[in-house]
Each structure stands twice: as C-alpha cells, then as structure tokens.
Amino acid sequence: MTSLLTPKSTTEGTQVPVPRKAQTAVERFRPQARRRLARADILGFLAWSSGAAAVALWLADGGADGFSSFAGTMTGLGIMAGLIGMDLVLLMLLLAARIPFVDNAIGHDRALEVHKKLGKPALYLLLAHGLLLVIGYGAAEGLDPLSEAVSLWTSVPDMWLAFVSMALFIAVVVSSLVAVRRKYPYEFWYAIHLLTYAAVGTAIPHQFSVGGLFAEGTWQRWYWLALCVFTGAALLFYRVYQPLASSFRHQLTVSRVVRVSADVFSIEMTGRNLGRLSGTGGRFFFWRFLASGHWWQPHPFSLSAEPFPGSATAPGKLRITVRNLGDGSARLAQIKPGTKVAVEGPYGLFSTAARSRNKVVMIGAGIGITPLRSLLESTPFEPGSATVLLRGHDESELFLGHEIMALCQARGATLHHLTGPRSAGHHSWLPEPAVQSGFTLTSYVPGIADADVYVCGPTLWADSLIRDVQAAGVPAEQLHYERFDW
Ligand SMILES: Cc1cc2nc3c(=O)[nH]c(=O)nc-3n(C[C@H](O)[C@H](O)[C@H](O)COP(=O)(O)OP(=O)(O)OC[C@H]3O[C@@H](n4cnc5c(N)ncnc54)[C@H](O)[C@@H]3O)c2cc1C
C-alpha cells in the first residue's frame, strides 16, 4: 500500500519561495560543487602525474640507454614496472589514509573503490618487475632466470626482503578478492590487509640500496624518500593520531540504548565539544565501544540525529541507529550506559558538503532511512523545495518515520511513505501497488533533474533506484549515495 503524506507547509502553502530568493540559494551551492569537482580533478591529475614522474625519474637518469640490447630492454622495462607499481601502492595507501582533502573531494567510499581497483594492477606491475629483472640480469650474466633469482636472494643485500615483500603483496591482494573476502570474517580479511604495511616496509630497503637510480646524493633519491615519508606521515596522522585525539576531545559515553523495532535500536551518547561535529548531517563515523568483547571491533555507523552541542552545564548529545545485521551489531543492543566510546570521523559525502542545487530529494529504505533523518535535520532548503521518500515493507519498517514526519512538517518538505511488498518480476525499487498503478519516480518528484538526490538503502534496491534517477536526467554530480556494505 502506498500512502502519500503531504505536510501542510509544502509548495501549496503560503511559503512558496520567491524566485529571487530561490536563485540566491541555487547560487549558494554551485560554487561549492564546482570547488569539490575541481578538487577531484586535482586529485586525478596528481595521481596520474605521480605515475608519470616515476618514469621520468628513470628517464632523466639515462634509463632508456639500455634499450639497445635484450638484457637492457628487459631490465629497463622491469625497473619501470617496479617504479609505477610502487607508486600505485603508495597511492593506494594514501587513498586509505582517510585524508580530509580526499574525503571532501570524492568521499570515503569512492576513495576505497579506487583503492581496490588499483590492487590488481599494482600486483601485476610488481610481479612483472621481479620477472623482467631476473630475465634481464640473467641474460646479462648468462644465467637462467631461476638461477639469477637464487643468486639475487643470496648475494645482494636487502634482496631477500624484496622477495618477502612480494609474497606479502600476493597474500594481501588474493585475500582482497571479493570471492575470498566473502568467505572469511571481516576481521580475518582486515588482519591480512594489515600485512600491506609489512609488504611496503620490506620493499623499501632494496629500492635505495640496489641499483644507482636512488643512490645517495641524487635528487631522485630525495623525491622517492619524500613520497614514502609523506605517505607514512599521512597514515600515522590520520589513522592513528586523529582518532586518538578525537576520542580524547569528545569523551563519548553511552547514555541510553533505545529499542526502535525488533531488530533496530538507537544508541545515544553524551560527550564534550560536540559543536565541532554538528553540521555533519548524514555522515558516518567509526565507533569502537570500549567494553569487553567490543573494543577490538570498530563499526561504521551514520548519525541518525545531528549532534547537539550542549552547553557549560549540559553535555552534548548524539545518536546512531543500528540494525542487527551481523554478530557484532546484534551484541551492541546489550551495550551498557556508561560505556566509553572511541570515535573516528566524520567521513563521507552524504552531507550538505555534496550539495550543488537548491532542491533536494532524499530517498531511503530500511536502515538506510536513518542517515536521511540527520541530513533532513541540518541540510538547508527553502520550504517546498525538499522531498523525502521512505520505502519499507510496512510502516513499522520506516525506522524513525515519525521523527522524519515531524521534521518534514516543521521544515516544509514533502514526504511520501512507499510501503508494500516488492514488485514481482520488475525489480523495481517501488512497492508492487505503486508499480501496478503506473507510478514512477517522477510521479513523486516531478522536478528531480534539478535536485540533489541522496540515496541510502540495500544494494539491489539502491541500484534499481539509481537507474531510475539517472533515467530521470539527474547527472552524476547531483547523485549522492551511501553504501552500508563493504
Ligand atoms: C558508511 C557506512 C555507514 C553505515 N551506517 C549504518 C547505520 O547507520 N546503521 C546500521 O545499522 N548500519 C550501518 N552500516 C552497516 C554496519 O556498519 C554493518 O552492518 C555493521 O558494521 C555490521 O557489523 P557486524 O559485526 O554486526 O557484522 P559482521 O558482518 O560480522 O562484521 C564484522 C566486522 O566488520 C566490520 N564491518 C562491517 N562492515 C564494514 C564496513 N563497511 N567497513 C568497515 N568495517 C565493516 C564490523 O564493524 C565488524 O567489525 C553502515 C556501513 C557503512 C559502510
């Protein structure tokens, strides 16, 4: 059954925005969107340039001279593959370092998507590096590749570390393949993934001690050293120092756990200096509940309420809403008030930072509805220029639905509850009765092509919706979605 709830203060009321005001508001977000896209372009440019620079280092050192012989060609190609491969590994580390500039430009999930995509090319280049070099060096010394590999391992300093590094890289990439990852618990995958640091650590010594490219006194050595140090410093700062500093600064403590439905509950926390987190809308944090059995598991959860900053006499408050989707999240329902919480974030672009238009449309399903609530609370819009669509099997699945309705009424947003069974055969994101009645996305949001569209919900549902959003003419930079799966 599809119910349409249109709050009083929508476009039909007296609060219709005057065109002049609306235009000002449109212009308000466009420069921010232009800046964000420019930052994304700069990141792309820097990434490509770093690969080109790696090759340029070698060319500037007269690397191409060896191409006159077979041995020289193999060696040259091997060195180039190694340089680009290592550059990709450093880029992957930077993408996973949770650097705010990267997060604000492309978002955490896109950064991890690119990180994942680079894994296989980096491994292939590093394998090619090893293979081409043993062929090249072997040809120059009259040895077969296997004997050359043994001779490198035993007689060249730091070379055995490079072999260990290769084995570690293979373990990391293979464990990251989707099929392998699904088979094992997240923690197992994560522990193996931490070997990346050992793989990089063991790969570095031979780069500086073998061959002349990074010999002492060369500018190439300084460039490469700076790249490695910058990557290490970014990781230490953003993955270690920042989470510690932020947990210490906010001193979060669980104050209440409130049941929302049979398998959904809200965790409310109090803390200090939460004014520094307000305005983060639907962004997410990694939460680590410091209680026995929980402290070693950081969970990504979005805010379901804007942080309330508090005052000199009252502590600030914030809230997340959790669905029991696995062992760890199920056990969180039993977390006791008074439990301390370590926090990392905020992350992601599911917030006002991604806005580019005056109009805004928020579409959520299941637990994906909850970040929309905090976004709706904080993102600016004129009365009549926001639409919220909530999808669930029935009203009880529209988590925090009453709070969202109250916010829509207070802020002048149009709200539609889309409840009912899944449509059979059509794989539509709409419920069966809506599909049968011929409703489409534009029946609910006629002017969607000129709006920012925020989508959060189960993957298959979101994919079907995103297809419709794109078909309705919404360009990529206006479409913002948060995925809860990894
Ligand atoms: C950006 C984002 C926002 C989310 N917001 C919410 C929300 O507001 N409400 C909600 O109910 N669910 C949310 N989720 C999903 C939620 O994080 C998982 O359902 C939950 O962590 C599962 O933990 P588990 O231990 O029960 O399950 P398991 O599958 O057993 O997970 C085991 C371990 O994997 C970790 N893990 C699982 N998914 C991820 C991931 N994507 N990234 C890193 N670690 C992960 C868990 O924290 C845990 O340590 C969000 C996920 C993401 C990626």
XYZ file of C-alpha atoms and ligand atoms in Angstrom:
539
model
C 0.000 0.000 0.000
C 1.395 3.391 -0.909
C 0.440 6.304 1.249
C 1.138 9.883 0.303
C 1.573 12.248 3.201
C 1.905 15.818 2.182
C 2.678 18.107 5.109
C 0.888 21.429 5.407
C 3.818 23.624 4.596
C 4.586 22.431 1.072
C 4.532 24.322 -2.198
C 0.766 24.704 -1.930
C 1.050 26.807 1.225
C 1.953 30.420 1.684
C 5.644 29.658 1.999
C 6.323 29.325 -1.737
C 9.817 30.738 -2.245
C 10.005 33.902 -4.298
C 12.135 33.332 -7.434
C 14.775 35.869 -6.379
C 15.420 34.050 -3.103
C 15.450 30.682 -4.795
C 18.049 31.881 -7.277
C 20.291 33.098 -4.472
C 20.015 29.687 -2.851
C 20.911 27.897 -6.119
C 23.997 30.028 -6.440
C 24.881 29.259 -2.870
C 25.660 25.598 -3.589
C 27.006 25.805 -7.135
C 30.397 27.334 -6.214
C 30.887 24.676 -3.521
C 30.072 21.936 -6.064
C 32.483 23.495 -8.578
C 35.216 23.600 -5.911
C 34.596 19.963 -4.981
C 34.759 18.798 -8.594
C 37.913 20.880 -9.087
C 39.458 19.162 -6.040
C 38.541 15.765 -7.519
C 40.210 16.805 -10.813
C 43.318 17.936 -8.942
C 43.499 14.547 -7.198
C 43.177 12.724 -10.544
C 45.864 14.952 -12.038
C 48.226 14.364 -9.093
C 47.692 10.604 -9.271
C 48.491 10.414 -12.997
C 51.405 12.834 -12.603
C 52.965 10.735 -9.846
C 52.986 7.710 -12.194
C 54.493 9.812 -14.995
C 57.033 11.276 -12.559
C 58.154 7.773 -11.543
C 59.040 7.008 -15.180
C 60.537 10.473 -15.687
C 62.905 9.842 -12.742
C 64.332 6.859 -14.533
C 64.457 8.517 -17.976
C 66.255 11.546 -16.506
C 68.847 9.109 -15.131
C 69.559 7.852 -18.678
C 67.431 4.720 -18.185
C 66.464 4.460 -21.875
C 70.119 3.901 -22.912
C 69.865 0.193 -22.101
C 67.171 -0.440 -24.741
C 69.847 -1.307 -27.344
C 70.213 -4.900 -26.037
C 67.789 -7.650 -24.996
C 69.153 -7.758 -21.432
C 68.997 -3.963 -21.173
C 65.428 -3.831 -22.528
C 64.193 -6.434 -20.029
C 65.991 -4.677 -17.165
C 64.656 -1.256 -18.222
C 61.072 -2.480 -18.511
C 61.455 -4.246 -15.152
C 62.644 -1.081 -13.419
C 59.804 0.960 -14.958
C 57.217 -1.646 -13.865
C 58.645 -1.553 -10.328
C 58.570 2.234 -10.145
C 54.976 2.524 -11.379
C 53.891 -0.470 -9.241
C 55.358 1.068 -6.082
C 53.832 4.449 -6.972
C 50.421 2.750 -7.217
C 50.959 1.087 -3.821
C 51.728 4.475 -2.250
C 48.612 5.946 -3.921
C 46.543 3.079 -2.517
C 47.855 3.803 0.975
C 47.069 7.498 0.588
C 43.526 6.680 -0.573
C 43.016 4.534 2.538
C 44.572 7.129 4.870
C 41.232 8.982 5.347
C 42.785 12.333 4.426
C 40.083 15.063 4.694
C 41.069 16.624 1.325
C 40.424 13.264 -0.398
C 37.248 12.556 1.602
C 35.805 16.014 0.866
C 36.585 15.716 -2.850
C 35.464 12.194 -3.708
C 34.110 10.702 -0.463
C 35.326 7.757 1.588
C 33.582 5.022 -0.429
C 34.819 6.312 -3.801
C 38.356 6.573 -2.357
C 38.139 2.922 -1.263
C 36.661 1.931 -4.628
C 39.680 3.408 -6.444
C 41.986 1.862 -3.783
C 40.503 -1.571 -4.553
C 40.742 -1.077 -8.330
C 44.458 -0.299 -8.077
C 45.235 -3.520 -6.150
C 45.499 -5.910 -9.090
C 47.381 -3.560 -11.487
C 49.876 -2.788 -8.686
C 50.454 -6.504 -8.028
C 50.821 -7.319 -11.752
C 53.368 -4.499 -12.156
C 55.363 -5.690 -9.123
C 55.308 -9.284 -10.399
C 56.402 -8.049 -13.837
C 59.146 -6.057 -12.114
C 60.580 -9.178 -10.449
C 60.195 -11.389 -13.517
C 61.644 -8.928 -16.058
C 64.601 -8.162 -13.810
C 65.602 -11.791 -13.278
C 65.326 -12.312 -17.055
C 67.289 -9.118 -17.797
C 70.013 -9.583 -15.162
C 70.197 -13.297 -16.013
C 70.647 -12.578 -19.746
C 73.448 -10.129 -18.952
C 75.233 -12.671 -16.721
C 74.477 -15.767 -18.797
C 72.219 -17.287 -16.128
C 68.701 -18.701 -16.444
C 66.019 -16.658 -14.564
C 65.741 -19.176 -11.695
C 69.486 -19.261 -11.007
C 69.522 -15.468 -11.254
C 66.717 -15.232 -8.669
C 68.650 -17.515 -6.274
C 71.821 -15.513 -6.819
C 69.967 -12.223 -6.151
C 68.406 -13.647 -2.962
C 71.729 -14.926 -1.585
C 74.258 -12.354 -2.710
C 72.565 -8.949 -2.979
C 71.900 -7.107 0.298
C 68.205 -6.375 1.097
C 67.104 -8.513 -1.836
C 65.659 -11.292 0.324
C 63.424 -8.632 1.891
C 62.136 -7.762 -1.574
C 61.181 -11.427 -2.109
C 59.381 -11.490 1.254
C 57.598 -8.284 0.266
C 56.379 -9.865 -2.982
C 54.936 -12.852 -1.091
C 53.135 -10.478 1.299
C 51.683 -8.408 -1.570
C 50.342 -11.581 -3.178
C 48.694 -12.614 0.129
C 47.091 -9.171 0.537
C 45.704 -8.929 -2.999
C 44.429 -12.509 -3.073
C 42.701 -12.056 0.316
C 41.052 -8.902 -1.010
C 39.418 -10.601 -3.990
C 35.655 -10.413 -3.495
C 35.159 -14.194 -3.606
C 37.834 -14.834 -0.956
C 36.694 -11.904 1.191
C 33.096 -13.079 1.402
C 34.279 -16.472 2.706
C 36.090 -15.171 5.771
C 35.077 -12.821 8.595
C 35.886 -9.147 8.145
C 38.480 -9.295 10.975
C 40.422 -12.069 9.207
C 40.485 -10.063 5.979
C 41.488 -6.934 7.910
C 44.355 -8.699 9.741
C 45.772 -9.947 6.422
C 45.262 -6.490 4.965
C 47.478 -5.029 7.694
C 50.319 -7.042 6.096
C 50.342 -4.309 3.418
C 52.396 -2.209 5.836
C 54.896 -5.071 6.245
C 54.913 -5.560 2.453
C 55.717 -1.880 1.860
C 58.241 -1.836 4.729
C 60.147 -4.803 3.322
C 60.009 -3.463 -0.251
C 61.620 -0.115 0.571
C 65.230 -1.078 1.580
C 66.207 -2.642 -1.782
C 64.874 0.407 -3.653
C 67.542 2.552 -2.018
C 70.380 0.053 -1.756
C 70.204 -1.791 -5.114
C 70.890 -0.001 -8.439
C 72.001 3.563 -8.979
C 68.686 5.372 -9.533
C 68.170 6.231 -5.865
C 71.865 6.365 -4.957
C 72.986 8.791 -2.277
C 73.273 12.378 -3.477
C 70.777 12.025 -6.364
C 67.667 14.202 -6.473
C 65.702 11.102 -7.460
C 66.527 9.672 -4.015
C 65.114 12.749 -2.305
C 61.937 12.691 -4.385
C 61.283 8.999 -3.655
C 62.150 9.386 0.015
C 59.766 12.375 0.285
C 56.950 10.333 -1.318
C 57.461 7.431 1.133
C 57.767 9.723 4.170
C 54.677 11.756 3.140
C 52.603 8.574 2.789
C 53.798 7.201 6.141
C 53.171 10.522 7.890
C 49.641 10.826 6.419
C 48.807 7.318 7.641
C 50.179 7.941 11.112
C 48.464 11.304 11.422
C 45.014 10.450 10.054
C 44.722 6.784 11.046
C 46.415 6.902 14.455
C 46.785 10.423 15.878
C 43.428 11.867 14.712
C 41.246 9.021 16.096
C 43.079 9.192 19.437
C 42.796 12.988 19.575
C 39.131 12.969 18.586
C 38.219 10.232 21.120
C 40.031 12.164 23.829
C 38.459 15.501 22.781
C 34.858 14.260 22.744
C 34.911 11.780 25.697
C 31.828 9.990 24.354
C 29.838 7.830 26.778
C 26.752 5.715 26.051
C 23.789 7.293 27.841
C 20.855 5.182 26.555
C 20.049 2.326 24.213
C 16.507 2.697 22.881
C 14.667 -0.056 21.002
C 13.206 1.211 17.678
C 11.859 -2.136 16.432
C 12.565 -5.846 16.994
C 15.982 -5.695 15.306
C 16.741 -1.953 15.312
C 17.903 0.192 18.225
C 19.322 3.664 18.767
C 22.461 4.285 20.803
C 22.522 7.723 22.387
C 25.804 9.161 23.605
C 26.831 12.214 25.557
C 30.133 13.990 25.086
C 32.151 17.176 25.093
C 32.757 19.715 22.326
C 30.121 18.159 20.081
C 29.652 21.567 18.462
C 32.736 20.607 16.427
C 30.736 17.700 14.944
C 27.379 19.381 14.341
C 26.590 20.231 10.749
C 27.856 16.803 9.713
C 24.326 15.651 8.709
C 24.188 12.075 7.389
C 27.967 11.480 7.588
C 29.352 8.404 9.277
C 31.957 7.632 11.935
C 33.798 4.523 13.037
C 32.643 3.693 16.561
C 34.558 1.489 18.980
C 32.620 0.646 22.153
C 35.207 0.211 24.894
C 33.629 -2.749 26.664
C 34.751 -6.341 26.921
C 34.029 -8.204 23.667
C 33.501 -4.977 21.721
C 36.611 -2.792 21.975
C 38.504 -4.536 19.166
C 35.664 -4.044 16.617
C 35.273 -0.590 15.026
C 31.860 -0.266 13.325
C 30.927 2.258 10.644
C 27.547 3.813 11.569
C 25.951 7.033 10.293
C 24.480 9.686 12.542
C 20.694 9.457 12.860
C 20.494 12.767 14.728
C 22.565 15.895 14.352
C 24.984 16.288 17.274
C 23.502 18.594 19.895
C 26.473 20.702 21.049
C 25.465 21.077 24.732
C 26.407 23.935 26.994
C 28.551 24.795 30.016
C 26.084 22.983 32.277
C 24.730 20.210 29.999
C 26.864 17.746 27.997
C 26.325 17.451 24.233
C 24.420 14.519 22.726
C 24.468 12.490 19.543
C 22.782 9.363 18.276
C 23.247 6.479 15.884
C 20.612 3.924 14.881
C 21.727 0.361 14.311
C 20.139 -2.643 12.654
C 21.168 -6.080 13.755
C 22.931 -7.106 10.526
C 25.637 -9.350 11.976
C 27.098 -10.741 15.214
C 28.797 -7.535 16.343
C 25.861 -5.207 15.674
C 23.422 -7.628 17.371
C 25.543 -7.638 20.556
C 25.600 -3.837 20.584
C 21.946 -3.882 21.693
C 23.235 -5.057 25.100
C 25.790 -2.280 25.467
C 25.513 -0.691 28.923
C 25.026 3.007 29.684
C 28.313 4.414 30.943
C 30.379 2.556 28.294
C 33.104 4.800 26.872
C 33.261 5.139 23.075
C 36.246 5.841 20.810
C 35.292 7.654 17.625
C 36.880 8.272 14.231
C 35.381 10.657 11.688
C 33.216 12.188 10.345
C 33.655 10.669 6.890
C 31.828 10.547 3.578
C 29.976 12.949 1.347
C 26.438 12.072 2.436
C 26.019 15.611 3.691
C 25.488 19.224 2.723
C 29.124 19.283 1.512
C 27.909 17.397 -1.585
C 25.037 19.814 -2.390
C 25.048 21.541 -5.753
C 21.381 22.556 -6.126
C 18.687 24.354 -4.165
C 16.242 21.446 -4.437
C 16.953 18.278 -2.532
C 15.446 14.790 -2.681
C 16.172 12.149 -0.030
C 15.250 8.530 -0.683
C 15.861 5.791 1.857
C 14.885 2.187 2.532
C 15.156 0.117 5.707
C 18.024 1.106 7.988
C 19.182 3.428 5.157
C 16.405 5.782 6.221
C 18.215 6.720 9.434
C 21.058 8.878 7.998
C 18.394 10.762 5.993
C 16.904 11.887 9.287
C 20.042 13.755 10.362
C 20.590 15.076 6.840
C 16.999 16.371 6.748
C 17.601 17.997 10.124
C 20.610 20.003 9.020
C 20.761 20.497 5.254
C 19.485 23.937 4.168
C 16.451 24.244 1.862
C 13.547 26.599 1.270
C 10.096 25.306 2.312
C 8.654 23.401 -0.661
C 11.993 22.501 -2.247
C 12.703 19.200 -0.474
C 11.096 15.792 -0.973
C 11.586 12.712 1.196
C 10.658 9.199 0.016
C 10.756 6.399 2.579
C 10.500 2.773 1.434
C 9.693 -0.177 3.667
C 7.622 -3.334 3.634
C 5.193 -1.739 6.069
C 5.030 1.349 8.305
C 6.977 -0.408 11.105
C 9.957 -0.673 8.730
C 10.085 3.085 8.182
C 12.544 3.490 11.048
C 12.359 6.882 12.795
C 9.453 7.610 10.408
C 7.570 9.696 12.990
C 10.586 11.885 13.683
C 11.084 12.359 9.950
C 7.423 13.301 9.509
C 7.707 15.909 12.285
C 10.850 17.341 10.668
C 9.144 17.466 7.252
C 6.222 19.338 8.769
C 8.454 21.765 10.615
C 10.707 22.448 7.611
C 8.155 22.341 4.777
C 9.328 19.191 2.993
C 7.065 16.817 1.071
C 7.019 13.294 2.453
C 5.903 10.070 0.769
C 5.698 6.739 2.551
C 6.176 3.978 -0.017
C 5.104 0.794 1.724
C 4.129 -2.597 0.376
C 5.667 -5.791 -0.965
C 8.459 -5.857 -3.542
C 7.232 -5.755 -7.113
C 7.288 -9.185 -8.706
C 9.316 -9.515 -11.877
C 10.005 -5.796 -12.384
C 12.852 -5.499 -9.857
C 11.546 -2.026 -9.147
C 12.531 -0.081 -6.049
C 8.849 0.918 -5.754
C 6.290 -1.302 -3.985
C 4.088 -3.531 -6.111
C 0.880 -1.402 -5.733
C 2.742 1.725 -6.930
C 4.142 -0.133 -9.946
C 0.675 -1.542 -10.738
C -0.813 1.968 -10.589
C 1.790 3.211 -13.079
C 3.686 5.424 -10.605
C 7.303 6.224 -11.406
C 9.990 8.278 -9.699
C 8.853 11.468 -11.416
C 5.270 10.941 -10.199
C 6.635 11.659 -6.703
C 9.339 14.156 -7.625
C 8.486 15.897 -10.926
C 11.466 18.277 -10.992
C 14.065 15.746 -9.868
C 16.542 16.541 -12.679
C 17.245 19.880 -10.989
C 17.770 18.468 -7.491
C 20.492 16.873 -5.428
C 19.412 13.285 -4.830
C 20.554 11.380 -1.717
C 20.037 7.606 -1.769
C 20.627 5.134 1.060
C 19.353 1.565 1.279
C 20.082 -2.076 0.426
C 22.370 -2.540 -2.593
C 19.930 -4.147 -5.070
C 17.177 -1.702 -4.157
C 19.564 1.261 -4.451
C 20.883 0.025 -7.817
C 17.347 -0.130 -9.213
C 16.570 3.333 -7.851
C 19.829 4.828 -9.145
C 18.984 3.561 -12.648
C 15.652 5.422 -12.435
C 17.294 8.545 -11.009
C 19.765 8.601 -13.903
C 16.992 7.930 -16.435
C 15.122 10.942 -14.993
C 18.059 13.119 -16.100
C 19.951 13.572 -12.826
C 23.671 13.989 -13.637
C 26.318 12.074 -11.662
C 27.460 15.093 -9.636
C 23.918 15.545 -8.238
C 23.569 11.913 -7.164
C 24.918 11.045 -3.694
C 24.606 7.592 -2.171
C 25.854 5.805 0.881
C 26.503 2.085 0.786
C 26.373 0.137 4.048
C 28.118 -2.948 2.669
C 31.856 -3.421 2.181
C 29.401 4.184 5.575
C 28.560 3.202 6.348
C 27.559 3.642 7.167
C 26.768 2.729 7.875
N 25.766 3.208 8.674
C 24.982 2.317 9.308
C 23.918 2.776 10.154
O 23.706 3.963 10.328
N 23.155 1.838 10.753
C 23.367 0.486 10.592
O 22.638 -0.316 11.163
N 24.347 0.036 9.792
C 25.172 0.909 9.162
N 26.186 0.444 8.388
C 26.378 -1.010 8.276
C 27.113 -1.507 9.516
O 28.387 -0.916 9.635
C 27.295 -3.009 9.484
O 26.036 -3.597 9.378
C 27.906 -3.484 10.766
O 29.195 -2.963 10.961
C 27.978 -4.971 10.743
O 28.735 -5.379 11.864
P 28.594 -6.830 12.459
O 29.747 -7.067 13.373
O 27.245 -6.998 13.027
O 28.638 -7.702 11.160
P 29.781 -8.507 10.525
O 29.422 -8.691 9.106
O 30.020 -9.726 11.357
O 31.017 -7.518 10.595
C 32.195 -7.883 11.201
C 33.111 -6.692 11.307
O 33.123 -5.993 10.063
C 33.031 -4.617 10.305
N 32.420 -4.004 9.154
C 31.266 -4.385 8.600
N 31.020 -3.590 7.554
C 32.059 -2.738 7.469
C 32.404 -1.696 6.591
N 31.626 -1.349 5.586
N 33.558 -1.016 6.775
C 34.361 -1.345 7.785
N 34.081 -2.300 8.663
C 32.950 -3.002 8.492
C 32.176 -4.545 11.511
O 32.301 -3.299 12.142
C 32.750 -5.656 12.318
O 33.932 -5.237 12.947
C 26.997 1.340 7.726
C 28.029 0.896 6.907
C 28.813 1.812 6.230
C 29.924 1.311 5.352
